[in-house]
Coordinates of C-alpha atoms and ligand atoms in Angstrom, one line a residue:
M231 CA -15.1 -7.8 -15.1
G232 CA -12.2 -8.7 -12.8
L233 CA -10.0 -6.1 -11.2
Q234 CA -10.2 -2.6 -12.7
I235 CA -7.4 -0.2 -11.8
E236 CA -7.9 3.5 -12.4
L237 CA -4.5 5.0 -13.1
G238 CA -6.1 8.4 -13.5
A239 CA -7.4 8.2 -9.9
V240 CA -3.9 7.2 -8.7
T241 CA -2.3 10.1 -10.4
A242 CA -5.0 12.5 -9.2
N243 CA -4.5 11.3 -5.6
W244 CA -0.7 11.8 -6.0
K245 CA -1.3 15.4 -7.2
A246 CA -3.7 16.1 -4.4
L247 CA -1.3 14.8 -1.8
A248 CA 1.6 16.7 -3.4
A249 CA -0.6 19.9 -3.2
R250 CA -1.0 19.3 0.5
A251 CA 2.8 19.6 1.0
P252 CA 3.6 22.4 -1.4
G253 CA 7.1 23.0 0.0
A254 CA 8.2 19.4 -0.4
A255 CA 8.9 17.1 -3.3
C256 CA 6.4 14.2 -3.5
A257 CA 7.6 10.7 -3.9
A258 CA 5.5 7.6 -4.6
V259 CA 5.7 4.5 -2.5
V260 CA 5.2 1.5 -4.8
K261 CA 6.4 -1.4 -2.6
A262 CA 4.5 -4.7 -2.6
D263 CA 3.8 -4.2 -6.4
A264 CA 2.2 -0.8 -5.7
Y265 CA 0.1 -2.2 -2.9
G266 CA -1.1 -5.0 -5.2
L267 CA -2.2 -2.7 -8.0
G268 CA 0.8 -3.4 -10.3
A269 CA 4.0 -1.3 -10.0
A270 CA 4.8 -1.8 -13.7
W271 CA 1.7 0.2 -14.6
V272 CA 1.3 2.5 -11.6
A273 CA 4.9 3.8 -11.4
P274 CA 5.1 4.9 -15.1
A275 CA 1.7 6.6 -14.8
L276 CA 3.1 8.5 -11.7
Y277 CA 6.3 9.3 -13.5
A278 CA 4.2 10.8 -16.4
A279 CA 2.3 12.9 -13.7
G280 CA 5.6 14.2 -12.4
A281 CA 6.9 11.8 -9.7
R282 CA 10.6 11.3 -9.8
E283 CA 11.3 9.5 -6.4
F284 CA 9.9 6.0 -5.8
F285 CA 10.2 3.7 -2.8
V286 CA 10.1 -0.1 -2.7
A287 CA 10.8 -2.4 0.2
L288 CA 13.3 -4.8 -1.4
A289 CA 16.1 -4.6 -3.9
R290 CA 14.4 -7.4 -5.9
E291 CA 11.3 -5.2 -6.2
G292 CA 13.5 -2.3 -7.3
Q293 CA 15.2 -4.5 -10.0
A294 CA 11.8 -5.6 -11.3
L295 CA 10.6 -2.0 -11.5
R296 CA 13.9 -0.5 -13.0
P297 CA 13.1 -1.3 -16.7
H298 CA 9.7 0.3 -16.4
L299 CA 11.0 3.8 -15.4
P300 CA 13.3 6.3 -17.2
D301 CA 16.8 6.7 -15.8
D302 CA 16.1 10.0 -14.1
A303 CA 13.5 8.2 -11.8
V304 CA 15.1 7.3 -8.5
I305 CA 14.1 4.0 -6.9
N306 CA 14.9 4.0 -3.2
V307 CA 15.0 0.7 -1.3
L308 CA 13.7 0.8 2.2
S309 CA 15.3 -2.3 3.5
G310 CA 18.7 -0.7 2.7
H311 CA 21.8 -2.7 1.8
M312 CA 21.2 -6.3 2.7
E313 CA 24.0 -8.7 2.2
G314 CA 24.1 -9.9 -1.4
A315 CA 21.5 -7.4 -2.6
D316 CA 21.7 -6.3 -6.2
L317 CA 21.5 -2.5 -5.9
R318 CA 22.6 -1.6 -9.4
G319 CA 20.5 1.4 -10.5
L320 CA 18.9 1.7 -7.1
V321 CA 19.4 3.8 -3.9
P322 CA 19.5 1.9 -0.6
V323 CA 18.1 3.7 2.5
L324 CA 20.7 2.6 5.0
N325 CA 19.2 1.5 8.3
S326 CA 22.2 0.8 10.6
P327 CA 25.9 1.5 10.9
A328 CA 26.5 -2.0 9.6
Q329 CA 24.6 -1.3 6.5
F330 CA 26.3 2.0 6.1
F331 CA 29.8 0.5 6.3
R332 CA 28.9 -2.4 4.0
D333 CA 27.4 0.0 1.5
R334 CA 30.4 2.4 1.5
A335 CA 32.8 -0.5 1.1
L336 CA 30.9 -2.1 -1.8
R337 CA 29.4 1.0 -3.5
P338 CA 31.8 3.9 -2.9
G339 CA 30.6 7.1 -4.5
Q340 CA 27.2 5.6 -5.3
P341 CA 24.1 7.3 -4.1
F342 CA 22.5 6.3 -0.8
A343 CA 20.1 7.6 1.9
I344 CA 19.8 7.2 5.6
Q345 CA 16.9 6.2 7.8
L346 CA 16.8 7.2 11.5
D347 CA 14.6 5.6 14.2
S348 CA 12.7 8.5 15.8
G349 CA 10.7 6.2 18.1
M350 CA 8.9 3.5 16.1
N351 CA 11.6 0.9 16.9
R352 CA 11.3 -0.9 13.6
L353 CA 13.9 0.4 11.1
G354 CA 16.6 3.0 11.1
M355 CA 19.6 4.1 13.2
E356 CA 19.0 4.9 16.8
A357 CA 20.3 8.2 18.2
A358 CA 23.5 6.8 19.6
E359 CA 24.3 4.9 16.4
W360 CA 23.7 7.9 14.3
E361 CA 25.8 10.1 16.6
A362 CA 28.7 7.7 16.1
I363 CA 28.7 7.8 12.3
R364 CA 27.0 11.1 11.6
A365 CA 30.0 13.1 10.6
E366 CA 31.3 10.3 8.3
A367 CA 27.8 9.7 6.8
L368 CA 27.1 13.3 6.1
A369 CA 30.6 13.8 4.5
A370 CA 29.5 11.1 2.1
R371 CA 26.5 13.2 1.1
P372 CA 23.3 11.0 1.5
R373 CA 20.6 12.0 -0.9
F374 CA 18.3 12.5 2.1
V375 CA 17.8 11.6 5.8
M376 CA 14.4 10.1 6.7
S377 CA 12.4 8.6 9.5
H378 CA 8.9 7.1 9.7
L379 CA 5.9 7.9 11.9
A380 CA 4.1 5.1 13.8
C381 CA 0.8 6.8 14.6
A382 CA 0.3 9.4 11.8
D383 CA -3.2 8.0 11.1
E384 CA -4.2 9.2 14.6
P385 CA -3.6 13.0 14.5
E386 CA -4.1 13.4 18.3
H387 CA -1.7 10.6 19.2
P388 CA 1.2 12.0 21.3
A389 CA 3.7 9.9 19.5
N390 CA 3.5 12.2 16.5
A391 CA 4.8 15.3 18.3
A392 CA 7.4 13.1 20.2
Q393 CA 8.7 11.6 16.9
L394 CA 8.8 15.0 15.3
A395 CA 10.8 16.4 18.1
A396 CA 13.2 13.4 18.1
F397 CA 13.7 13.7 14.3
R398 CA 14.4 17.4 14.6
K399 CA 16.9 16.8 17.3
M400 CA 18.7 14.0 15.4
T401 CA 18.8 16.1 12.2
E402 CA 19.8 19.5 13.7
G403 CA 22.4 21.1 11.5
V404 CA 22.0 18.4 8.8
D405 CA 22.3 20.1 5.4
V406 CA 20.8 17.4 3.2
P407 CA 17.1 17.0 2.4
L408 CA 14.9 15.5 5.2
S409 CA 11.8 13.3 4.9
L410 CA 9.4 12.2 7.7
S411 CA 5.9 11.7 6.3
A412 CA 3.9 9.1 4.5
T413 CA 0.2 9.6 3.7
G414 CA -0.8 10.2 7.4
G415 CA 2.1 12.6 8.1
I416 CA 1.2 14.8 5.1
L417 CA -2.2 15.3 6.6
L418 CA -0.8 16.3 10.0
G419 CA 0.3 19.6 8.4
P420 CA 3.4 21.6 7.4
D421 CA 5.5 20.9 10.5
Y422 CA 5.7 17.3 9.3
H423 CA 6.5 17.9 5.6
F424 CA 10.2 18.7 5.5
D425 CA 11.7 18.3 2.0
L426 CA 10.3 15.0 0.7
V427 CA 7.0 13.3 1.5
R428 CA 6.4 9.6 0.8
P429 CA 2.7 8.7 0.3
G430 CA 1.6 5.1 -0.4
I431 CA -1.9 4.2 0.6
G432 CA -3.4 7.6 -0.2
L433 CA -2.4 7.1 -3.8
Y434 CA -4.4 4.0 -4.0
G435 CA -7.6 5.4 -2.5
G436 CA -7.2 4.3 1.2
L437 CA -7.5 5.9 4.6
P438 CA -6.3 8.1 6.2
F439 CA -6.6 10.2 3.0
A440 CA -10.4 10.4 3.2
E441 CA -10.7 12.6 0.1
A442 CA -8.8 10.1 -2.1
Q443 CA -10.5 8.9 -5.3
P444 CA -11.1 5.1 -5.3
A445 CA -8.5 3.5 -7.6
V446 CA -9.8 -0.1 -7.7
R447 CA -13.1 -1.8 -8.6
L448 CA -13.4 -5.6 -8.3
S449 CA -16.2 -7.4 -10.0
L450 CA -16.7 -11.2 -9.7
R451 CA -18.5 -13.5 -12.0
V452 CA -21.5 -15.6 -11.1
I453 CA -20.6 -19.2 -12.1
Q454 CA -23.8 -20.9 -10.9
T455 CA -27.1 -20.2 -9.2
R456 CA -29.4 -22.5 -7.2
D457 CA -32.5 -22.3 -5.1
V458 CA -32.3 -23.6 -1.6
A459 CA -35.2 -24.5 0.7
A460 CA -35.5 -23.2 4.2
G461 CA -33.3 -25.4 6.5
E462 CA -30.8 -26.3 3.8
F463 CA -27.2 -25.3 4.5
V464 CA -24.6 -23.7 2.2
G465 CA -20.8 -24.2 2.0
Y466 CA -18.0 -25.7 4.2
G467 CA -18.9 -26.6 7.8
A468 CA -22.5 -26.0 6.9
G469 CA -21.7 -22.4 7.9
W470 CA -25.1 -20.9 6.9
T471 CA -28.5 -22.4 7.0
A472 CA -31.2 -20.8 4.9
P473 CA -33.9 -19.3 7.2
R474 CA -36.3 -19.1 4.3
P475 CA -36.3 -20.2 0.6
S476 CA -33.3 -18.4 -0.9
R477 CA -31.5 -18.0 -4.2
I478 CA -27.8 -18.5 -3.8
A479 CA -25.2 -17.5 -6.4
T480 CA -21.7 -19.0 -6.4
V481 CA -19.1 -16.4 -7.5
D482 CA -15.6 -16.9 -8.9
A483 CA -13.1 -15.7 -6.2
G484 CA -12.1 -16.8 -2.8
Y485 CA -9.5 -16.3 -0.1
A486 CA -6.7 -17.3 -2.5
D487 CA -7.7 -14.2 -4.5
G488 CA -7.7 -11.9 -1.5
V489 CA -11.3 -12.2 -0.5
L490 CA -10.3 -12.6 3.1
R491 CA -11.8 -15.6 4.9
A492 CA -12.7 -13.2 7.8
L493 CA -15.4 -11.9 5.4
S494 CA -17.3 -15.2 5.8
G495 CA -20.9 -14.3 6.6
K496 CA -20.0 -10.6 6.9
G497 CA -19.6 -8.6 3.6
A498 CA -21.9 -8.3 0.7
L499 CA -21.5 -8.2 -3.1
L500 CA -23.2 -5.2 -4.7
Y501 CA -25.4 -5.2 -7.7
A502 CA -25.7 -2.0 -9.7
G503 CA -23.8 -0.2 -7.0
E504 CA -26.6 -0.5 -4.5
T505 CA -28.4 -3.8 -3.9
G506 CA -26.4 -5.7 -1.4
C507 CA -26.2 -9.5 -1.8
P508 CA -24.9 -10.8 1.6
I509 CA -22.0 -13.3 1.6
V510 CA -23.5 -16.4 3.2
G511 CA -21.5 -19.3 4.5
R512 CA -17.7 -19.5 4.5
V513 CA -15.4 -17.9 2.0
S514 CA -13.6 -20.9 0.4
M515 CA -10.3 -20.9 -1.5
D516 CA -11.8 -20.1 -5.0
L517 CA -15.4 -19.4 -4.4
I518 CA -17.9 -17.4 -2.3
T519 CA -21.6 -17.9 -2.0
V520 CA -24.0 -14.9 -1.9
D521 CA -27.7 -14.6 -1.3
V522 CA -29.2 -13.0 -4.4
S523 CA -32.8 -13.5 -3.4
A524 CA -33.4 -9.7 -3.4
L525 CA -32.6 -9.5 -7.2
P526 CA -35.3 -10.0 -9.8
D527 CA -32.7 -11.7 -12.1
V528 CA -29.3 -13.1 -11.5
P529 CA -26.7 -10.9 -13.1
A530 CA -23.5 -12.1 -14.8
A531 CA -21.3 -10.3 -12.2
L532 CA -21.4 -8.7 -8.8
E533 CA -19.0 -6.2 -7.3
L534 CA -17.0 -6.7 -4.1
I535 CA -15.0 -3.4 -4.3
C536 CA -16.8 -0.3 -5.7
P537 CA -17.6 3.2 -4.6
A538 CA -20.5 2.0 -2.5
Q539 CA -18.2 -0.6 -0.8
P540 CA -14.7 0.9 -0.7
I541 CA -11.6 -0.9 0.6
D542 CA -11.8 0.6 4.0
R543 CA -15.5 -0.6 4.5
L544 CA -14.4 -4.1 3.6
A545 CA -11.4 -3.8 5.9
D546 CA -13.7 -2.8 8.8
L547 CA -15.9 -5.9 8.1
A548 CA -12.9 -8.1 8.0
G549 CA -11.2 -6.6 11.1
T550 CA -8.2 -5.2 9.2
I551 CA -7.0 -2.2 7.3
G552 CA -7.4 -1.0 3.7
Y553 CA -3.7 -1.8 3.1
E554 CA -4.2 -5.5 3.7
I555 CA -7.3 -5.6 1.5
L556 CA -5.3 -4.1 -1.4
T557 CA -2.1 -6.1 -1.0
S558 CA -4.2 -9.3 -0.7
L559 CA -5.6 -9.0 -4.2
R560 CA -3.6 -11.6 -6.1
A561 CA -2.7 -12.3 -9.7
R562 CA -5.6 -14.5 -10.6
Y563 CA -7.9 -11.7 -11.6
D564 CA -8.2 -10.4 -15.2
R565 CA -6.8 -6.9 -14.8
T566 CA -7.9 -3.8 -16.7
Y567 CA -5.9 -0.6 -16.4
L568 CA -7.9 2.6 -17.2
Ligands
PLP778 C1 5.0 2.0 3.6 C2 5.8 3.2 3.9 C3 5.4 4.5 3.4 C4 4.1 4.7 2.8 O1 3.1 4.7 3.9 P1 1.6 5.0 3.6 O2 1.0 4.9 5.0 O3 1.1 3.8 2.8 O4 1.4 6.3 2.9 C5 6.3 5.5 3.6 N1 7.5 5.3 4.2 C6 7.9 4.1 4.7 C7 9.2 4.0 5.4 C8 7.1 3.0 4.6 O5 7.5 1.8 5.1

């Protein structure tokens, strides 16, 4: 019952992705609380499986994670050195000359890394900025120089080759480790692997790593059941009207728990991994209503996320991506780590 997280699936996915990039070290991206799965559980499991490099988005996330990992685990902070950030025990990935100079002034001799912008126009130093500080930055020995792909989940997208060429050009002659690929880039093949790969979503069972083992199951409890007559409505805005006599179960999670409101009238909860019970009416804050007329008996619980309805299927129904489904799962569930 509640949210079940299979740490064995996460570590198996990490090993499978590491094996796709045999020449590179394989990090683990555990930002946003390990995509909602719980970084304090996920990161130590990955450490035990062999991961030594971790990535978070914010220094605050890094500080929360630091006590859960041994000292030889490196926690890299993708937002770099923001003013006032507490970077003790962490490695900032510096994104601009301003961050570089701030970091060197405040943390001389401490480890850092560099992010370059190879075309995504989101984070990292642009070519001219990098050119201007390159010699000084390399003399300070960054742990690695990285960039990030914008379209790696679309193998045919021309931006992939263009970003690869731009990254190669910017790193010509650089004699520190290089890193370009997250999950999607690993799957693009060896040209994209360099020295360090940084998978996130693939660890947690999401596309584009189609062979990933699912890492979460979400089962919701039935609070109440009622029979409605044809013509009666259900839920806010009278969003659904029963076309025939129906049995409706009210289940204990809603959009405040990450059951996206966009699933109103779209998804289904599954019984015994197969019988679909359609979500009827609007998803409300704490509750959803489902049509269980097809079931002979009303079960104690129904599943929203399970192998028959993986995160990417739900994402399609809600018009989003698996990443948002996972990171929307909030703290109200009872969690079980397996
Ligand atoms: C989030 C992120 C990753 C991980 O990406 P996935 O697509 O989840 O594998 C890697 N690198 C950077 C810079 C990121 O922001």
